[in-house]
Amino acid sequence: MIETTAGTDPRVTEMIREFAAAVGYTGPSEERMVYWSPVDADTRQVWQVALGRDVYALKLDHNGANDNRLTKEFGELRALKTHFENYDKLGLITPVYLSPSGTFHITEYLNFKTAGQRLSDTDSPQTRGQVFRRAGQWLHALHEYKPQKRKEYWGNWMMRELDEVVARGAMQADPQDVAYMRAILHEQVRRVNKVRDTHASSHGDFHSENLMLGPGMTYGFDFTEARRKMAVYDIVDFLKCDIYRETPEAEIDSAGITKAHREMFFKGYKHRINKEVLDVSLRGRMLIDWANITRDGHFTSREQRIQFRRMKPRLDIAFAKA
């Protein structure tokens, strides 16, 4: 029987043994946890697993048999893998094995920096621009997976979500600031509601840590939220990673994003997107994220204090309050 690393969760050990038996491997394994869900760390995890010279990613969900989320993701990966074979220098992780139980699947393990890591590790405007361009190219390819449609945009969900945050009474932000911005957002949402925009097969969680940049190749992963939706939301998910940098106010556009970064993203992404819908969606998403920083979180987390401080001047520009 295969020998796993001492101290590994027995449930993970059984998963590794199942996979090793499926591929005919009988030697020792080495494994370590590389990701755990911030919402449910004990239930949803990703492990790096080495069987000899072959290294894999084991993604598990101990409740996966109930909701089939990993089974659905594995099927999506297989279909998308074929789709991305039509594109040069663009791809995604290779699916390898799906457990019959639906509680875990195995993919190849890619040891490259994510787009977020690339952005945080460089002070070069050219390098940052290329990260945004490559992200735009990859998303353009994904949104071609199935025929696009034109559907009505409906942004009222942002008002409801913001109101729920305010009602909890835990914001670090000044309630008067949030109320001022909410009123502007409400009017802007009312103006763009029912505007017809691109609806496509989307990633659903396209932030900068779900894109990996290898030499000459860009890889996407984590498709548990993949579904058809308004394409603009994938764009918003990626562009808002820009808020984690200090940017001179003169370089920020009217939606709160660095002008050069948005321009580079759209050098790669070519599908038709309504600019006003995008701008309103960006403003709404950033305002919700800012309001979600609680007083306790601001006090205990240096990262949240930095994020709070960096977002405020962007929001002042986005809502014309500078």
PDB file of N, CA and C in Angstrom, residues 172 244 292-310:
ATOM      1  N   GLN A 172     -16.065  50.127   8.972  1.00  0.00           N
ATOM      2  CA  GLN A 172     -15.021  51.088   9.312  1.00  0.00           C
ATOM      3  C   GLN A 172     -15.273  52.410   8.597  1.00  0.00           C
ATOM      4  N   TYR A 244      -5.067  47.251  -5.172  1.00  0.00           N
ATOM      5  CA  TYR A 244      -4.099  46.884  -4.147  1.00  0.00           C
ATOM      6  C   TYR A 244      -2.763  47.607  -4.317  1.00  0.00           C
ATOM      7  N   ASN A 292     -17.394  46.669   3.203  1.00  0.00           N
ATOM      8  CA  ASN A 292     -17.306  45.367   3.871  1.00  0.00           C
ATOM      9  C   ASN A 292     -16.146  45.283   4.858  1.00  0.00           C
ATOM     10  N   ILE A 293     -15.228  46.224   4.830  1.00  0.00           N
ATOM     11  CA  ILE A 293     -14.146  46.243   5.811  1.00  0.00           C
ATOM     12  C   ILE A 293     -14.726  46.718   7.145  1.00  0.00           C
ATOM     13  N   THR A 294     -14.717  45.849   8.137  1.00  0.00           N
ATOM     14  CA  THR A 294     -15.328  46.156   9.428  1.00  0.00           C
ATOM     15  C   THR A 294     -14.346  46.882  10.342  1.00  0.00           C
ATOM     16  N   ARG A 295     -14.877  47.447  11.405  1.00  0.00           N
ATOM     17  CA  ARG A 295     -14.022  48.100  12.395  1.00  0.00           C
ATOM     18  C   ARG A 295     -13.066  47.093  13.029  1.00  0.00           C
ATOM     19  N   ASP A 296     -13.572  45.890  13.332  1.00  0.00           N
ATOM     20  CA  ASP A 296     -12.711  44.855  13.916  1.00  0.00           C
ATOM     21  C   ASP A 296     -11.633  44.427  12.934  1.00  0.00           C
ATOM     22  N   GLY A 297     -12.040  44.215  11.666  1.00  0.00           N
ATOM     23  CA  GLY A 297     -11.064  43.820  10.656  1.00  0.00           C
ATOM     24  C   GLY A 297     -10.007  44.876  10.448  1.00  0.00           C
ATOM     25  N   HIS A 298     -10.404  46.125  10.439  1.00  0.00           N
ATOM     26  CA  HIS A 298      -9.470  47.239  10.269  1.00  0.00           C
ATOM     27  C   HIS A 298      -8.490  47.318  11.439  1.00  0.00           C
ATOM     28  N   PHE A 299      -8.963  46.997  12.635  1.00  0.00           N
ATOM     29  CA  PHE A 299      -8.114  47.060  13.824  1.00  0.00           C
ATOM     30  C   PHE A 299      -7.111  45.909  13.870  1.00  0.00           C
ATOM     31  N   THR A 300      -7.549  44.717  13.474  1.00  0.00           N
ATOM     32  CA  THR A 300      -6.705  43.532  13.644  1.00  0.00           C
ATOM     33  C   THR A 300      -5.850  43.189  12.427  1.00  0.00           C
ATOM     34  N   SER A 301      -6.226  43.659  11.239  1.00  0.00           N
ATOM     35  CA  SER A 301      -5.543  43.234  10.011  1.00  0.00           C
ATOM     36  C   SER A 301      -4.824  44.405   9.339  1.00  0.00           C
ATOM     37  N   ARG A 302      -3.516  44.294   9.263  1.00  0.00           N
ATOM     38  CA  ARG A 302      -2.730  45.324   8.570  1.00  0.00           C
ATOM     39  C   ARG A 302      -3.113  45.370   7.089  1.00  0.00           C
ATOM     40  N   GLU A 303      -3.378  44.197   6.509  1.00  0.00           N
ATOM     41  CA  GLU A 303      -3.747  44.141   5.096  1.00  0.00           C
ATOM     42  C   GLU A 303      -5.042  44.913   4.842  1.00  0.00           C
ATOM     43  N   GLN A 304      -6.005  44.767   5.739  1.00  0.00           N
ATOM     44  CA  GLN A 304      -7.270  45.480   5.553  1.00  0.00           C
ATOM     45  C   GLN A 304      -7.102  46.981   5.770  1.00  0.00           C
ATOM     46  N   ARG A 305      -6.219  47.370   6.675  1.00  0.00           N
ATOM     47  CA  ARG A 305      -5.966  48.807   6.866  1.00  0.00           C
ATOM     48  C   ARG A 305      -5.363  49.417   5.609  1.00  0.00           C
ATOM     49  N   ILE A 306      -4.433  48.688   4.984  1.00  0.00           N
ATOM     50  CA  ILE A 306      -3.815  49.184   3.751  1.00  0.00           C
ATOM     51  C   ILE A 306      -4.846  49.253   2.637  1.00  0.00           C
ATOM     52  N   GLN A 307      -5.655  48.200   2.510  1.00  0.00           N
ATOM     53  CA  GLN A 307      -6.691  48.180   1.475  1.00  0.00           C
ATOM     54  C   GLN A 307      -7.680  49.327   1.670  1.00  0.00           C
ATOM     55  N   PHE A 308      -8.088  49.560   2.909  1.00  0.00           N
ATOM     56  CA  PHE A 308      -9.036  50.628   3.204  1.00  0.00           C
ATOM     57  C   PHE A 308      -8.453  51.981   2.793  1.00  0.00           C
ATOM     58  N   ARG A 309      -7.193  52.192   3.142  1.00  0.00           N
ATOM     59  CA  ARG A 309      -6.546  53.472   2.832  1.00  0.00           C
ATOM     60  C   ARG A 309      -6.373  53.665   1.332  1.00  0.00           C
ATOM     61  N   ARG A 310      -6.027  52.632   0.616  1.00  0.00           N
ATOM     62  CA  ARG A 310      -5.796  52.751  -0.827  1.00  0.00           C
ATOM     63  C   ARG A 310      -7.090  52.934  -1.614  1.00  0.00           C
TER      64      ARG A 310
END
